[in-house]
PDB file of C-alpha atoms in Angstrom:
ATOM      1  CA  MET A  91       0.000   0.000   0.000  1.00 42.00           C
ATOM      2  CA  PRO A  92       1.581   3.349  -0.993  1.00 45.00           C
ATOM      3  CA  ARG A  93       2.172   5.908   1.723  1.00 43.00           C
ATOM      4  CA  LEU A  94       0.100   9.076   1.466  1.00 43.00           C
ATOM      5  CA  VAL A  95       1.664  12.395   2.328  1.00 44.00           C
ATOM      6  CA  THR A  96      -0.838  14.745   3.925  1.00 41.00           C
ATOM      7  CA  HIS A  97      -0.370  18.413   4.537  1.00 45.00           C
ATOM      8  CA  ALA A  98      -2.660  20.873   6.337  1.00 45.00           C
ATOM      9  CA  SER A  99      -4.095  22.202   3.062  1.00 45.00           C
ATOM     10  CA  HIS A 100      -4.773  18.664   1.847  1.00 44.00           C
ATOM     11  CA  LEU A 101      -6.541  17.735   5.082  1.00 41.00           C
ATOM     12  CA  SER A 102      -8.785  20.793   4.867  1.00 46.00           C
ATOM     13  CA  PHE A 103      -9.660  19.800   1.283  1.00 43.00           C
ATOM     14  CA  LEU A 104     -10.600  16.295   2.396  1.00 41.00           C
ATOM     15  CA  THR A 105     -12.641  17.703   5.285  1.00 44.00           C
ATOM     16  CA  ARG A 106     -14.562  19.941   2.889  1.00 45.00           C
ATOM     17  CA  LEU A 107     -15.271  16.964   0.631  1.00 40.00           C
ATOM     18  CA  GLN A 108     -17.033  15.179   3.467  1.00 43.00           C
ATOM     19  CA  GLN A 109     -19.316  18.144   4.217  1.00 47.00           C
ATOM     20  CA  PRO A 110     -22.635  18.373   2.339  1.00 45.00           C
ATOM     21  CA  MET A 111     -22.867  21.079  -0.328  1.00 40.00           C
ATOM     22  CA  THR A 112     -25.229  23.917   0.632  1.00 40.00           C
ATOM     23  CA  THR A 113     -27.032  26.436  -1.556  1.00 36.00           C
ATOM     24  CA  HIS A 114     -25.303  29.460  -0.036  1.00 38.00           C
ATOM     25  CA  ALA A 115     -21.733  30.446  -0.827  1.00 37.00           C
ATOM     26  CA  SER A 116     -19.226  28.100   0.746  1.00 35.00           C
ATOM     27  CA  PRO A 117     -15.421  28.238   0.974  1.00 38.00           C
ATOM     28  CA  VAL A 118     -15.233  25.577  -1.725  1.00 39.00           C
ATOM     29  CA  SER A 119     -17.205  27.559  -4.300  1.00 37.00           C
ATOM     30  CA  ALA A 120     -15.634  30.117  -6.608  1.00 39.00           C
ATOM     31  CA  PRO A 121     -16.427  33.811  -6.081  1.00 40.00           C
ATOM     32  CA  ALA A 122     -19.327  34.814  -8.301  1.00 42.00           C
ATOM     33  CA  SER A 123     -18.151  38.369  -8.878  1.00 43.00           C
ATOM     34  CA  ARG A 124     -14.816  37.624 -10.514  1.00 44.00           C
ATOM     35  CA  PRO A 125     -14.364  34.641 -12.855  1.00 45.00           C
ATOM     36  CA  SER A 126     -10.837  33.339 -13.210  1.00 46.00           C
ATOM     37  CA  SER A 127      -9.260  33.499 -16.641  1.00 45.00           C
ATOM     38  CA  ARG A 128      -7.149  30.394 -16.045  1.00 51.00           C
ATOM     39  CA  SER A 129      -9.758  28.184 -14.414  1.00 48.00           C
ATOM     40  CA  THR A 130     -13.081  27.290 -15.980  1.00 51.00           C
ATOM     41  CA  ALA A 131     -15.493  24.862 -14.399  1.00 49.00           C
ATOM     42  CA  LYS A 132     -18.238  23.949 -16.862  1.00 48.00           C
ATOM     43  CA  GLU A 133     -21.641  22.577 -16.014  1.00 46.00           C
ATOM     44  CA  ASP A 134     -23.478  19.549 -17.395  1.00 48.00           C
ATOM     45  CA  THR A 135     -24.473  21.352 -20.605  1.00 48.00           C
ATOM     46  CA  ALA A 136     -20.908  21.339 -21.942  1.00 47.00           C
ATOM     47  CA  PRO A 137     -20.187  18.907 -24.774  1.00 49.00           C
ATOM     48  CA  PRO A 138     -17.777  16.066 -23.997  1.00 52.00           C
ATOM     49  CA  ILE A 139     -14.141  16.728 -24.829  1.00 53.00           C
ATOM     50  CA  PHE A 140     -13.321  13.048 -25.263  1.00 56.00           C
ATOM     51  CA  SER A 141     -14.976  10.746 -27.774  1.00 60.00           C
ATOM     52  CA  ASP A 142     -16.608   7.419 -26.968  1.00 60.00           C
ATOM     53  CA  SER A 143     -13.652   5.610 -28.508  1.00 62.00           C
ATOM     54  CA  PHE A 144     -11.407   7.364 -25.980  1.00 58.00           C
ATOM     55  CA  TRP A 145     -13.392   5.909 -23.082  1.00 55.00           C
ATOM     56  CA  LYS A 146     -13.439   2.437 -24.654  1.00 59.00           C
ATOM     57  CA  ARG A 147      -9.637   2.477 -24.843  1.00 57.00           C
ATOM     58  CA  PHE A 148      -9.456   3.925 -21.336  1.00 54.00           C
ATOM     59  CA  GLN A 149     -11.495   1.049 -19.886  1.00 55.00           C
ATOM     60  CA  ASN A 150      -8.812  -1.380 -21.049  1.00 56.00           C
ATOM     61  CA  GLY A 151      -6.240   0.431 -18.916  1.00 58.00           C
ATOM     62  CA  ILE A 152      -4.101   3.505 -19.420  1.00 58.00           C
ATOM     63  CA  ASP A 153      -0.645   2.060 -18.832  1.00 58.00           C
ATOM     64  CA  ASP A 154       0.238   2.041 -22.521  1.00 60.00           C
ATOM     65  CA  PHE A 155      -2.183   4.785 -23.519  1.00 65.00           C
ATOM     66  CA  PRO A 156      -0.489   7.205 -25.988  1.00 80.00           C
ATOM     67  CA  VAL A 157      -2.084  10.334 -24.473  1.00 88.00           C
ATOM     68  CA  PRO A 158      -0.705  11.773 -21.210  1.00 94.00           C
ATOM     69  CA  VAL A 159      -3.544  10.925 -18.814  1.00 94.00           C
ATOM     70  CA  ILE A 160      -3.737  10.793 -15.017  1.00 95.00           C
ATOM     71  CA  SER A 161      -6.648   9.110 -13.264  1.00 95.00           C
ATOM     72  CA  VAL A 162      -7.437  10.556  -9.803  1.00 96.00           C
ATOM     73  CA  ASP A 163     -10.069   9.422  -7.291  1.00 94.00           C
ATOM     74  CA  GLU A 164     -12.235  11.744  -5.170  1.00 93.00           C
ATOM     75  CA  THR A 165      -9.581  12.035  -2.442  1.00 94.00           C
ATOM     76  CA  GLY A 166      -6.819  13.120  -4.819  1.00 95.00           C
ATOM     77  CA  THR A 167      -5.023   9.772  -4.924  1.00 96.00           C
ATOM     78  CA  ILE A 168      -3.579   8.830  -8.298  1.00 96.00           C
ATOM     79  CA  GLN A 169      -5.249   5.618  -9.476  1.00 94.00           C
ATOM     80  CA  ALA A 170      -3.450   5.284 -12.802  1.00 92.00           C
ATOM     81  CA  LEU A 171      -0.838   7.149 -14.797  1.00 92.00           C
ATOM     82  CA  SER A 172      -0.178   6.587 -18.504  1.00 92.00           C
ATOM     83  CA  LEU A 173       3.368   6.087 -19.742  1.00 92.00           C
ATOM     84  CA  ALA A 174       3.059   9.309 -21.744  1.00 93.00           C
ATOM     85  CA  ALA A 175       2.178  11.218 -18.554  1.00 94.00           C
ATOM     86  CA  ARG A 176       5.092   9.581 -16.725  1.00 94.00           C
ATOM     87  CA  ARG A 177       7.455  10.693 -19.492  1.00 93.00           C
ATOM     88  CA  MET A 178       6.114  14.261 -19.405  1.00 94.00           C
ATOM     89  CA  LEU A 179       6.818  14.382 -15.670  1.00 94.00           C
ATOM     90  CA  GLY A 180      10.273  12.852 -16.148  1.00 94.00           C
ATOM     91  CA  TYR A 181       9.563   9.426 -14.619  1.00 94.00           C
ATOM     92  CA  ARG A 182      10.522   6.084 -16.112  1.00 91.00           C
ATOM     93  CA  ALA A 183       8.029   3.235 -16.414  1.00 87.00           C
ATOM     94  CA  HIS A 184       9.016   1.575 -13.116  1.00 89.00           C
ATOM     95  CA  ASP A 185       9.925   4.654 -11.043  1.00 92.00           C
ATOM     96  CA  GLU A 186       7.890   5.211  -7.907  1.00 92.00           C
ATOM     97  CA  ILE A 187       5.747   8.296  -7.994  1.00 93.00           C
ATOM     98  CA  GLU A 188       4.116  10.056  -5.043  1.00 94.00           C
ATOM     99  CA  PRO A 189       0.544   8.665  -4.997  1.00 95.00           C
ATOM    100  CA  TYR A 190      -1.141  11.903  -3.887  1.00 96.00           C
ATOM    101  CA  PHE A 191      -1.775  14.202  -6.883  1.00 96.00           C
ATOM    102  CA  PHE A 192      -1.687  17.454  -4.904  1.00 96.00           C
ATOM    103  CA  THR A 193       1.939  16.907  -3.859  1.00 96.00           C
ATOM    104  CA  HIS A 194       2.839  17.474  -7.517  1.00 96.00           C
ATOM    105  CA  VAL A 195       0.854  20.745  -7.859  1.00 97.00           C
ATOM    106  CA  HIS A 196       2.618  24.062  -7.179  1.00 98.00           C
ATOM    107  CA  GLY A 197       1.367  25.928  -4.104  1.00 97.00           C
ATOM    108  CA  GLN A 198       0.215  28.953  -6.103  1.00 97.00           C
ATOM    109  CA  ASN A 199      -2.012  26.713  -8.253  1.00 97.00           C
ATOM    110  CA  MET A 200      -3.205  24.483  -5.406  1.00 97.00           C
ATOM    111  CA  HIS A 201      -6.335  26.412  -4.356  1.00 97.00           C
ATOM    112  CA  ARG A 202      -7.774  26.596  -7.860  1.00 97.00           C
ATOM    113  CA  VAL A 203      -7.192  22.890  -8.560  1.00 96.00           C
ATOM    114  CA  MET A 204      -8.582  21.782  -5.176  1.00 96.00           C
ATOM    115  CA  ARG A 205     -11.622  24.043  -5.537  1.00 96.00           C
ATOM    116  CA  ASP A 206     -12.532  22.679  -8.966  1.00 96.00           C
ATOM    117  CA  LEU A 207     -11.962  19.046  -7.966  1.00 95.00           C
ATOM    118  CA  ALA A 208     -14.103  19.602  -4.861  1.00 95.00           C
ATOM    119  CA  HIS A 209     -16.871  20.906  -7.135  1.00 95.00           C
ATOM    120  CA  MET A 210     -16.542  17.785  -9.262  1.00 94.00           C
ATOM    121  CA  VAL A 211     -16.995  15.593  -6.201  1.00 93.00           C
ATOM    122  CA  SER A 212     -19.752  17.531  -4.426  1.00 95.00           C
ATOM    123  CA  ALA A 213     -21.654  19.386  -7.175  1.00 94.00           C
ATOM    124  CA  HIS A 214     -20.877  16.906  -9.978  1.00 92.00           C
ATOM    125  CA  THR A 215     -19.336  19.546 -12.244  1.00 92.00           C
ATOM    126  CA  ARG A 216     -18.388  17.769 -15.456  1.00 94.00           C
ATOM    127  CA  ARG A 217     -15.287  19.612 -16.681  1.00 96.00           C
ATOM    128  CA  ALA A 218     -12.541  21.998 -15.634  1.00 96.00           C
ATOM    129  CA  SER A 219      -9.271  23.160 -17.128  1.00 96.00           C
ATOM    130  CA  TRP A 220      -6.190  24.687 -15.567  1.00 96.00           C
ATOM    131  CA  LEU A 221      -2.847  26.146 -16.461  1.00 97.00           C
ATOM    132  CA  VAL A 222      -0.704  24.772 -13.623  1.00 98.00           C
ATOM    133  CA  ARG A 223       2.841  24.023 -12.619  1.00 98.00           C
ATOM    134  CA  LEU A 224       3.576  20.410 -11.748  1.00 97.00           C
ATOM    135  CA  GLN A 225       6.708  19.118 -10.090  1.00 96.00           C
ATOM    136  CA  THR A 226       8.786  16.801 -12.248  1.00 94.00           C
ATOM    137  CA  ARG A 227      11.048  13.959 -11.132  1.00 93.00           C
ATOM    138  CA  GLY A 228      14.057  16.259 -10.899  1.00 90.00           C
ATOM    139  CA  SER A 229      12.149  18.606  -8.528  1.00 92.00           C
ATOM    140  CA  ARG A 230      11.676  21.159 -11.290  1.00 96.00           C
ATOM    141  CA  TRP A 231       8.413  22.959 -11.935  1.00 97.00           C
ATOM    142  CA  ARG A 232       6.950  22.689 -15.422  1.00 97.00           C
ATOM    143  CA  TRP A 233       3.832  24.333 -16.874  1.00 97.00           C
ATOM    144  CA  PHE A 234       0.988  22.146 -18.135  1.00 97.00           C
ATOM    145  CA  ARG A 235      -2.499  22.712 -19.474  1.00 98.00           C
ATOM    146  CA  ILE A 236      -4.733  20.143 -17.790  1.00 97.00           C
ATOM    147  CA  GLU A 237      -8.283  19.299 -18.829  1.00 97.00           C
ATOM    148  CA  ALA A 238     -10.221  17.467 -16.123  1.00 97.00           C
ATOM    149  CA  VAL A 239     -13.271  15.339 -16.882  1.00 96.00           C
ATOM    150  CA  ASN A 240     -15.507  14.072 -14.098  1.00 95.00           C
ATOM    151  CA  ARG A 241     -16.066  10.316 -14.474  1.00 94.00           C
ATOM    152  CA  LEU A 242     -16.972   9.682 -10.815  1.00 93.00           C
ATOM    153  CA  ARG A 243     -20.484   8.531 -11.747  1.00 92.00           C
ATOM    154  CA  ALA A 244     -19.192   6.340 -14.590  1.00 91.00           C
ATOM    155  CA  PRO A 245     -17.853   2.801 -14.148  1.00 89.00           C
ATOM    156  CA  GLU A 246     -14.296   4.187 -13.896  1.00 86.00           C
ATOM    157  CA  GLN A 247     -15.208   6.265 -10.783  1.00 92.00           C
ATOM    158  CA  CYS A 248     -12.397   8.747 -11.278  1.00 94.00           C
ATOM    159  CA  VAL A 249     -11.517  12.197 -12.520  1.00 96.00           C
ATOM    160  CA  VAL A 250      -9.463  11.951 -15.698  1.00 95.00           C
ATOM    161  CA  LEU A 251      -6.769  14.595 -16.143  1.00 96.00           C
ATOM    162  CA  ARG A 252      -5.427  15.036 -19.669  1.00 96.00           C
ATOM    163  CA  MET A 253      -2.084  16.855 -19.768  1.00 96.00           C
ATOM    164  CA  ARG A 254      -0.575  19.069 -22.431  1.00 95.00           C
ATOM    165  CA  SER A 255       2.830  20.661 -22.181  1.00 93.00           C
ATOM    166  CA  VAL A 256       2.882  24.455 -22.467  1.00 92.00           C
TER     167      VAL A 256
END
């Protein structure tokens, strides 16, 4: 069983996930007055960004999937990581990687990513995209565009993160 690293900000995120979503503004929700230009959470009316053939290939496993994809559960634990995503982060096929996704996200991008993933878990938001810095194997920070798709209600029961290098 991989060891999870928890920090105070990660624990508060997990605590907020366990609380029921209310109709009034909560600390998890984004401010209504000022939309972020780098973060967009889209509701159920948005068209899917992945085709049905993508999901059929994904169900067979993402280890040898040619697209850089990370599969994350509702707690932020990495369930699966494609070889293409490993290469983008500088890891080899058999290198150990920290199992908690948020340990790879830069602190200045952490709030936005946690907020949108919390919305995916609690309010069932379907999609989000971010421009974030992720830590690579050599402890360097590299910019990525990540598109997140909520598949928590699907058989996969995960949030799929598709990475693109910037």
